[in-house]
XYZ file of C-alpha atoms in Angstrom:
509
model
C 25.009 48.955 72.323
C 23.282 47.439 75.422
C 23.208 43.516 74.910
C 19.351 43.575 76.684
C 16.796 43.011 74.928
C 13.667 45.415 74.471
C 10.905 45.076 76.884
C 8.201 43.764 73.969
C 11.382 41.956 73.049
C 11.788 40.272 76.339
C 7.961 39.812 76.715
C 7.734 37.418 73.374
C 10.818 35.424 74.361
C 9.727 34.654 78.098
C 6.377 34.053 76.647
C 7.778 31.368 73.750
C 10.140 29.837 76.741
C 6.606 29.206 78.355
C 4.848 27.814 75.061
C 7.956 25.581 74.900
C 7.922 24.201 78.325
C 4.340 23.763 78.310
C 4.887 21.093 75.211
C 7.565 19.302 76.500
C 5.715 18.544 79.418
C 3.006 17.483 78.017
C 5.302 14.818 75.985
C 6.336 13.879 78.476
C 2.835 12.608 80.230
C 3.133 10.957 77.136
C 5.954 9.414 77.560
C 5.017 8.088 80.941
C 1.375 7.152 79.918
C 3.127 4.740 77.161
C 5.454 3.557 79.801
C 2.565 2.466 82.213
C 0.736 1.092 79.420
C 4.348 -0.864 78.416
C 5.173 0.508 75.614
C 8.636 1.384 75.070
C 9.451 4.454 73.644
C 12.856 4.116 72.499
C 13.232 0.385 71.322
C 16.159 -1.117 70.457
C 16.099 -1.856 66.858
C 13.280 -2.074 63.888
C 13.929 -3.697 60.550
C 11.875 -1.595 57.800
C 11.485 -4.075 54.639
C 11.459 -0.896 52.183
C 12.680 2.924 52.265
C 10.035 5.345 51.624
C 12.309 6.360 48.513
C 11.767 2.386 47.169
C 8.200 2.460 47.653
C 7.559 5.642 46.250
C 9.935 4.358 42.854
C 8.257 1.212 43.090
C 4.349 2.368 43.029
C 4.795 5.462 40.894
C 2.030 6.539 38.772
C -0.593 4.074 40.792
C -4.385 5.440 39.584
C -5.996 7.338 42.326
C -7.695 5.063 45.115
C -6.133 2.000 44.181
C -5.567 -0.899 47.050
C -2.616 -3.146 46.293
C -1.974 -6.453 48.146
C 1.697 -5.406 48.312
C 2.612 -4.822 52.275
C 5.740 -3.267 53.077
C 7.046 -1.797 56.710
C 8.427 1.557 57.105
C 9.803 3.668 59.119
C 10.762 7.376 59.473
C 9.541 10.932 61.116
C 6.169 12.441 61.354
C 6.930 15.815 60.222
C 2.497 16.343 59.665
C -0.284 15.199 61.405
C -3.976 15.938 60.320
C -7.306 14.404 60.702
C -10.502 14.029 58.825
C -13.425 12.258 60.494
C -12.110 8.897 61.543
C -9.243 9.492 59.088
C -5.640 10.482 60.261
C -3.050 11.648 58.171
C 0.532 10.613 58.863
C 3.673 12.216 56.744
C 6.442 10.551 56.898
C 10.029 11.814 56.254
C 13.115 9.631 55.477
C 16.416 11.055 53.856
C 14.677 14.172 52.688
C 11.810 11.943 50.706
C 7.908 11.850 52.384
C 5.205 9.111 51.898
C 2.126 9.239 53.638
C 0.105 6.882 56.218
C -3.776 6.642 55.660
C -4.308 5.484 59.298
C -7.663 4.170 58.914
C -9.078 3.365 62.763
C -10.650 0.259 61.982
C -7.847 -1.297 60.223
C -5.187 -0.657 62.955
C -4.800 -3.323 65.846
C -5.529 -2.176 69.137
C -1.998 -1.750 70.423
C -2.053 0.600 67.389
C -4.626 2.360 67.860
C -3.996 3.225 71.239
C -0.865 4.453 69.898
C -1.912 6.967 67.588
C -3.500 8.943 69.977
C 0.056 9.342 71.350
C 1.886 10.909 68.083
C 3.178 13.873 67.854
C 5.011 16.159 64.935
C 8.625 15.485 65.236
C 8.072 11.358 66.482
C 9.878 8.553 64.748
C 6.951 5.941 63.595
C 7.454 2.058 62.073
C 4.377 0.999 59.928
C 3.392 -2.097 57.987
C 0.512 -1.954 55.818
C -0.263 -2.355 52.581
C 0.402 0.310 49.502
C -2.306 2.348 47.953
C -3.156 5.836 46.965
C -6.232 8.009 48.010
C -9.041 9.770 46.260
C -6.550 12.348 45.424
C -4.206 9.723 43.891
C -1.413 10.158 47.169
C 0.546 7.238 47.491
C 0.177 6.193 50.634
C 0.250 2.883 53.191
C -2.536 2.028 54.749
C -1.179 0.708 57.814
C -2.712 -2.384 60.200
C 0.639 -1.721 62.672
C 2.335 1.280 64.241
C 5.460 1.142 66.393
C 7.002 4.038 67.924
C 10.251 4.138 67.494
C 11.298 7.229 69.336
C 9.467 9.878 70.793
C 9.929 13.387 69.966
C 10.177 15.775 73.302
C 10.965 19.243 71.685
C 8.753 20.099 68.677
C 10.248 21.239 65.356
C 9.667 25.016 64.293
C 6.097 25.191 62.353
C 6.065 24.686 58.644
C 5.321 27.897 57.703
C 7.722 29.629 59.269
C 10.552 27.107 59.962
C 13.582 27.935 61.129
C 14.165 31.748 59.857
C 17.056 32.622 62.018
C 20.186 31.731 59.599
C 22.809 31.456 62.688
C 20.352 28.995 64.774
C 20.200 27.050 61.311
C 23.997 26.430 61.816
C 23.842 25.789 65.313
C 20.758 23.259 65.029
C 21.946 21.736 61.616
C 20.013 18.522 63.045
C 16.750 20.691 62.782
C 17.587 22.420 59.350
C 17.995 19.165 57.817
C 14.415 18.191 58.977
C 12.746 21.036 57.862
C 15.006 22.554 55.304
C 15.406 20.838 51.926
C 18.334 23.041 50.269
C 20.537 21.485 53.309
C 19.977 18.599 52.488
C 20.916 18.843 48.816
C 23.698 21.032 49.502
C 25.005 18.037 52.078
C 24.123 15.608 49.478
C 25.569 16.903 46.353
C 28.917 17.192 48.728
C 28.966 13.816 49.327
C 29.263 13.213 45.444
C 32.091 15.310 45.112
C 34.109 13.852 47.429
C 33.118 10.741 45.866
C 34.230 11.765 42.705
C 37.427 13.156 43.761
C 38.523 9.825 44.745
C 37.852 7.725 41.780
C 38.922 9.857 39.732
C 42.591 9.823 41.800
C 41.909 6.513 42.547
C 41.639 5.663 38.677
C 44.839 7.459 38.079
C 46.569 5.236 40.235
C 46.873 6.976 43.298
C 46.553 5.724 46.799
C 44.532 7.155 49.760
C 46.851 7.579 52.743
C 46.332 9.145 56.236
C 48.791 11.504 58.014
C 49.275 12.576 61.604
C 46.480 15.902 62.506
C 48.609 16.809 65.195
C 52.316 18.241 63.933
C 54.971 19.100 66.432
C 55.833 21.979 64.000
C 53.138 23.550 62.006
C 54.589 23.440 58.493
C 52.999 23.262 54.860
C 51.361 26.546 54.615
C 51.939 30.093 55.668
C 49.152 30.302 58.737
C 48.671 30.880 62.465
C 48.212 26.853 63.675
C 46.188 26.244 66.924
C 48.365 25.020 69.997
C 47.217 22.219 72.150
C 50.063 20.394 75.113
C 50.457 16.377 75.070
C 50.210 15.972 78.941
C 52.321 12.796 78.579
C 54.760 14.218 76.364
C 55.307 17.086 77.898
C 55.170 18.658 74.998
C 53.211 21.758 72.547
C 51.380 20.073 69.406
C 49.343 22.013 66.917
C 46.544 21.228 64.783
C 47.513 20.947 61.180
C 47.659 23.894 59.027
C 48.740 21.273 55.973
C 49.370 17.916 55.386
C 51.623 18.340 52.963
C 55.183 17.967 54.327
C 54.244 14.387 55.213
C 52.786 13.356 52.429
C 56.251 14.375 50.582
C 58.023 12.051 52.843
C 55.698 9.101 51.578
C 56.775 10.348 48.193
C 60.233 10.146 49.476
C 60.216 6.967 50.554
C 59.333 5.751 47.308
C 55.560 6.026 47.319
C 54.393 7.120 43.825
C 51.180 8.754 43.825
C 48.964 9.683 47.113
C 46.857 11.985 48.077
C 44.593 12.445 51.401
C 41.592 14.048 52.099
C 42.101 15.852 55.469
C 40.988 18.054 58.231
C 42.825 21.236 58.583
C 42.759 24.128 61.067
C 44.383 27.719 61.068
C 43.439 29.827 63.748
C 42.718 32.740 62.026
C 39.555 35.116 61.145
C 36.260 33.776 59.557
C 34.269 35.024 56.722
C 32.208 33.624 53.815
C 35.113 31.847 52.237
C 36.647 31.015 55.742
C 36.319 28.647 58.659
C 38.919 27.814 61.369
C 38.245 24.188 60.865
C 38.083 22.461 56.513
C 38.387 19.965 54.277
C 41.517 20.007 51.805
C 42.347 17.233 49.036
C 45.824 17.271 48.724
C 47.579 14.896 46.172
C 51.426 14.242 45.149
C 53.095 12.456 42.111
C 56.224 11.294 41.130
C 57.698 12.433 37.942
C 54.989 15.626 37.380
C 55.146 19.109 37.442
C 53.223 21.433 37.504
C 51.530 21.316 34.161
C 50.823 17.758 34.723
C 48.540 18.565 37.622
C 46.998 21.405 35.807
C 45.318 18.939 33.829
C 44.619 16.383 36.527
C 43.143 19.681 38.037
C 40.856 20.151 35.125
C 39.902 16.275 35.104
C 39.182 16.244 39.016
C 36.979 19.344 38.775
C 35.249 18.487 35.329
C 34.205 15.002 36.983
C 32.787 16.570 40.358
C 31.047 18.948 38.194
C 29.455 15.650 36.154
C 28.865 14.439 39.876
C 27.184 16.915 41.381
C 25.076 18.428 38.836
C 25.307 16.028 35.610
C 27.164 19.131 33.585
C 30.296 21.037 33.401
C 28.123 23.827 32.215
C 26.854 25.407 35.605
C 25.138 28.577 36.860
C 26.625 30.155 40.267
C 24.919 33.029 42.096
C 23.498 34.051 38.887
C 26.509 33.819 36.526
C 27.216 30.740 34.122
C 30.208 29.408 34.483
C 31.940 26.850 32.687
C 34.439 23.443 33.791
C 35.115 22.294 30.429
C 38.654 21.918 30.558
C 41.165 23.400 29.343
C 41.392 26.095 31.534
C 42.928 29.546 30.895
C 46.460 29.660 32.048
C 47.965 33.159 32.708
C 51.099 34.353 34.825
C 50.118 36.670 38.113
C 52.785 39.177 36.912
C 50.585 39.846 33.334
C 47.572 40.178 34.950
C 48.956 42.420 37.598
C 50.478 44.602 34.595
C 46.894 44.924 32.840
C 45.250 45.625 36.343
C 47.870 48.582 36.974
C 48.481 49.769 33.462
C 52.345 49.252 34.394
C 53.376 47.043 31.130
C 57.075 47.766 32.310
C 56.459 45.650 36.066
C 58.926 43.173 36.658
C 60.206 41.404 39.455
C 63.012 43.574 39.422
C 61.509 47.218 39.370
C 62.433 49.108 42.113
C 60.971 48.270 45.671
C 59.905 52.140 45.785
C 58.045 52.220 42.551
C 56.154 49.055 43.545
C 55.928 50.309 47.252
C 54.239 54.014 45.247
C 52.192 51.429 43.034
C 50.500 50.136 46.051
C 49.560 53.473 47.299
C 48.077 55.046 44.178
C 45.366 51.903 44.057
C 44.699 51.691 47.890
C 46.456 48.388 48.634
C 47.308 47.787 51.964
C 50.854 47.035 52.134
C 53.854 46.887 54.372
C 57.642 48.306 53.704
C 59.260 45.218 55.255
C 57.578 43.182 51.948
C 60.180 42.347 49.383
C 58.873 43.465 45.605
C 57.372 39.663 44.880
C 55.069 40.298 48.005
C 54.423 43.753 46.995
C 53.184 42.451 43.399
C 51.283 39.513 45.252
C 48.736 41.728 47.512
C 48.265 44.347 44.051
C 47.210 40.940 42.628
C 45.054 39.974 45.259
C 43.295 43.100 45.708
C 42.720 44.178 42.443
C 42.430 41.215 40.069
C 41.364 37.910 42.048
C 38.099 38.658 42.461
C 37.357 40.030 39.076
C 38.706 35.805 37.266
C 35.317 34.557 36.739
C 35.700 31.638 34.329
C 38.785 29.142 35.402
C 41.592 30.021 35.538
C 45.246 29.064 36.506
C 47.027 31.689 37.853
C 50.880 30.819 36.940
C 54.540 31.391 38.295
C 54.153 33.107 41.880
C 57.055 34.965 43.185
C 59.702 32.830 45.066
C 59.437 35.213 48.511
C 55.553 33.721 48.799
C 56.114 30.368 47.300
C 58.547 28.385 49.970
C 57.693 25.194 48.648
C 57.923 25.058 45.207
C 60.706 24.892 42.677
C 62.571 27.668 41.139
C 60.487 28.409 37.489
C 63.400 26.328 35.053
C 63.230 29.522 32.636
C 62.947 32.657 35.425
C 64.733 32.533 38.674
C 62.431 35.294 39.845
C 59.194 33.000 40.566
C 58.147 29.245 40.799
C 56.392 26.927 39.148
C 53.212 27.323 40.534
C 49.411 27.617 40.082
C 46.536 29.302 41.935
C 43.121 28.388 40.225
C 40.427 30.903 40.312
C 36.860 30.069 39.901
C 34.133 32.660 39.882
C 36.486 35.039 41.857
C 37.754 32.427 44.812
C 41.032 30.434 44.960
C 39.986 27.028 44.742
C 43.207 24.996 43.649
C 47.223 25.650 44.767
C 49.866 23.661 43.256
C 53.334 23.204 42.410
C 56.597 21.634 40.993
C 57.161 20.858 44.323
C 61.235 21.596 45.642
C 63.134 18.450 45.740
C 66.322 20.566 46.952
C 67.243 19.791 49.934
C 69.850 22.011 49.674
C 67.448 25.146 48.764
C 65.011 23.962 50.934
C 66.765 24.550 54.309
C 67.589 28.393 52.773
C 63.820 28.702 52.194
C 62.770 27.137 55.344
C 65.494 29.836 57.200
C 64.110 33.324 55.478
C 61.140 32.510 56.228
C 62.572 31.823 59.754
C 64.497 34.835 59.955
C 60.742 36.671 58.940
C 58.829 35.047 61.918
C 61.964 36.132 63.665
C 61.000 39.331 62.488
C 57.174 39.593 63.346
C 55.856 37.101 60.707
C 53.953 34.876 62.615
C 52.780 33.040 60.143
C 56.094 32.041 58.301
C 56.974 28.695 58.520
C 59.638 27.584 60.298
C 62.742 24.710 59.946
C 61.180 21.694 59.756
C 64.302 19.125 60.641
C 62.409 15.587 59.651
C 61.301 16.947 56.142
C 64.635 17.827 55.448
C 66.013 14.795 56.262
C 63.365 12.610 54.151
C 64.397 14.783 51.526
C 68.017 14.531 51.648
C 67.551 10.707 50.827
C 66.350 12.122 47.481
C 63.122 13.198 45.891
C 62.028 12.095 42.148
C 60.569 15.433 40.394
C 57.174 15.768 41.991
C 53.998 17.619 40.994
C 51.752 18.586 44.355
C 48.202 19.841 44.418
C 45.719 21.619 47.368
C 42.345 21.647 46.424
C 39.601 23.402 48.738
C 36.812 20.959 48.906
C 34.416 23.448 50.752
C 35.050 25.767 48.502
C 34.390 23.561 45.346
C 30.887 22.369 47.074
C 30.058 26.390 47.306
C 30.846 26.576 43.474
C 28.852 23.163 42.939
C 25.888 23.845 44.798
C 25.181 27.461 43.776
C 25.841 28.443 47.484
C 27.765 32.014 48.583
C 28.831 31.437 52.093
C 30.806 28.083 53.421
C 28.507 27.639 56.327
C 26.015 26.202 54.358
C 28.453 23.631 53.255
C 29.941 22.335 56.422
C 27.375 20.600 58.746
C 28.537 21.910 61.718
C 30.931 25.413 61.382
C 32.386 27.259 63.666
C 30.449 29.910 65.871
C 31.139 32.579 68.539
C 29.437 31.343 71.651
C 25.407 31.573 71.441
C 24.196 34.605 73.710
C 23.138 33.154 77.455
């Protein structure tokens, strides 16, 4: 398919460019006429005595054209401009919350009224005045001073149509806050999860800690890292897939309880559940397993829940779905066997039947997969999707679990937990391996597998085997997708409308 556009197609964009450039331009006589008259117009500071959020709580229900003596000054941008006789009508907008200006041309100084004349849609405005409402009983200020605070050269898309194009909403997050108020909820009501996730940690005694974003092995999860080179150094670096091996060395050294909420990067494929560049809270403790953090899983996402939407009872893409704790708990091998029909699956059926499994429901597979593997992608295909309500996901095979401790009462699987919400992983988590010992024979499989075409398998990390040869307590560890949890907490299906800025393939010239 030919990348040019239609000729009618062509016609409307070369004729918008010219709408466009005709604008700016004039803003910009604007811009100079203010200058010549010596008006600056980008100061250097204003100091607003009241939000438009504290006059609106502060004034509401005034009676309909009421005049107060109360003068405030405030400040945000004109997002709609209309006149009536001698009457013009300023909206302002200030962290997603409007109050209007009754710009009355007799009460405005001259410097003032000279100014108004010079506003535009999309300008940042100071005003003091006094508070009141209108016939119509809108609050309003009336004000006797405007100060232009910073003028506005590209005009924001109209409010009728706004800003339709859902991949220039991502790329111009700056204008889909202005004119878009679901962004800004969805940005705010992430802002009180993360908040929540750390006093909740933080009241459990655990201490915020920041490890290194650039790893000179990528280690901590199975993933393709991004490679950068340290001039100085000499030296390849890669962005972390995982914070986790160093924040196991803090527990090594004798920290008891951190966790860290971190940037990570795998340099792998995008979808809606997937961007090169997220948010993880990870958190380790001394002394837990793993169905200690199961319930400081169920505590963390019952009080972002509370957070975010006052309830644990919520409603996601037209589904209710509950947080109430306590989760289900079930083991991946059960579900697996109730997917298949096979009630006779073990870890130890034959790597044929499981191989002949795959095939007769479609899953992709590969012969070089040991039978945990094998049992892993029936699981993923055929059951993840379908765990609605929350629900931990328990003892994953050892071949996909490199991390985490031998199960105490199976030697076939670890102790470990996936937790599903609403058909997406949102938690991983373990009874983390304090074996040095073991460690180094997990760390070389899953060498001998990259060896073997596995790019993604980890590789022998020296330094974490070292911390962990001074001796590790029992520790419980836990990975919990932040972006993901906003998506369930927000009622949103793709993770682009929870990161402010994701990642794009390059805009079209």
């Amino acid at each position: 398919m030919s990348d040019e556009l239609e000729p009618q197609d062509a016609a409307e964009a070369s004729n918008e460019a010219s709408k466009l450039a005709e604008i700016m331009a004039g803003r910009r006589e604007k811009v100079a006429a203010l200058r010549a008259a010596g008006v600056d117009p980008h100061p250097p500071r204003f100091r607003p005595t009241h939000t438009l959020m504290e006059v609106r709580d502060a004034h509401h229900g005034l009676e309909a054209q009421t005049e107060t003596d109360h003068v405030v000054t405030v400040a945000g941008r004109i997002v709609a401009r209309r006149e009536l006789g001698r009457l013009t009508f300023l909206v302002l907008r200030e962290d997603g919350v409007d109050l209007q200006l009754f710009c009355r041309g007799a009460g405005l100084d001259d410097a003032s009224r000279s100014l108004l004349e010079q506003l535009d849609v999309g300008d940042w405005v100071g005003a003091t005045g006094t508070v009141m409402t209108t016939k119509t009983g809108e609050l309003s200020v009336g004000p006797t001073e405007l100060t232009l605070l910073g003028k506005g050269l590209r005009p924001l898309p109209d409010k009728w149509h706004g800003l339709t194009d859902t991949e220039q909403r991502y790329r111009q997050r700056e204008v889909d806050l202005v004119v878009n108020a679901d962004a800004r909820r969805v940005f705010e009501i992430r802002s009180r999860i993360v908040s929540a996730l750390r006093r909740t940690l933080q009241s459990r005694g655990f201490i915020e800690v920041e490890t290194p974003m650039l790893h000179p092995i990528p280690g901590g999860a199975t993933a393709r890292p991004f490679v950068t080179h340290h001039n100085t150094l000499d030296m390849e670096l890669y962005l972390r897939i995982a914070p986790e091996l160093y924040l196991k060395r803090l527990i090594a050294g004798g920290m008891r309880r951190v966790f860290e909420i971190n940037r990570s990067f795998r340099n792998e494929g995008m979808s809606p559940r997937h961007n090169p560049e997220f948010t993880m809270l990870e958190s380790y403790s001394a002394y837990d397993d793993y169905t200690d953090v199961m319930e400081l899983t169920e505590a963390l996402l019952g009080d972002a829940a509370l957070a975010a939407t006052g309830s644990t009872e919520l409603e996601h893409q037209g589904r209710a779905v509950s947080l109430a704790a306590p989760f289900r708990r079930v083991t991946l091998l059960d579900l697996v066997r109730e997917a298949t029909g096979r009630s006779d699956l073990t870890y130890d059926t034959p790597h044929a039947d499981v191989m002949a499994l795959c095939d007769t429901h479609a899953v992709a597979h590969d012969a070089a997969w040991g039978v945990g593997k094998l049992i892993v992608a029936l699981y993923e295909d055929l059951v993840e999707s379908e765990l609605w309500e929350p629900t931990f996901v328990i003892d994953h095979p050892i071949e996909v679990s490199p991390l985490a401790r031998t199960h105490r009462d199976d030697p076939a699987v670890t102790e470990r937990f996936e937790l599903i919400v609403a058909g997406r992983e949102l938690a991983n988590a373990f009874s983390e391996l304090v074996d040095p010992d073991e460690q180094r024979r997990r760390f070389e499989a899953q060498a001998a597998a990259r060896h073997a075409g596995d790019d993604e398998a980890m590789r022998v990390d020296e330094a974490y085997l070292r911390a962990m040869e001074l001796g590790m307590p029992p520790t419980g560890g836990l990975g919990v997708g932040i972006d993901r949890l906003v998506m369930l907490l927000a009622d949103v299906a793709t993770i682009r409308d929870v990161i402010l800025f994701p990642t794009l393939r390059p805009d079209a010239p």
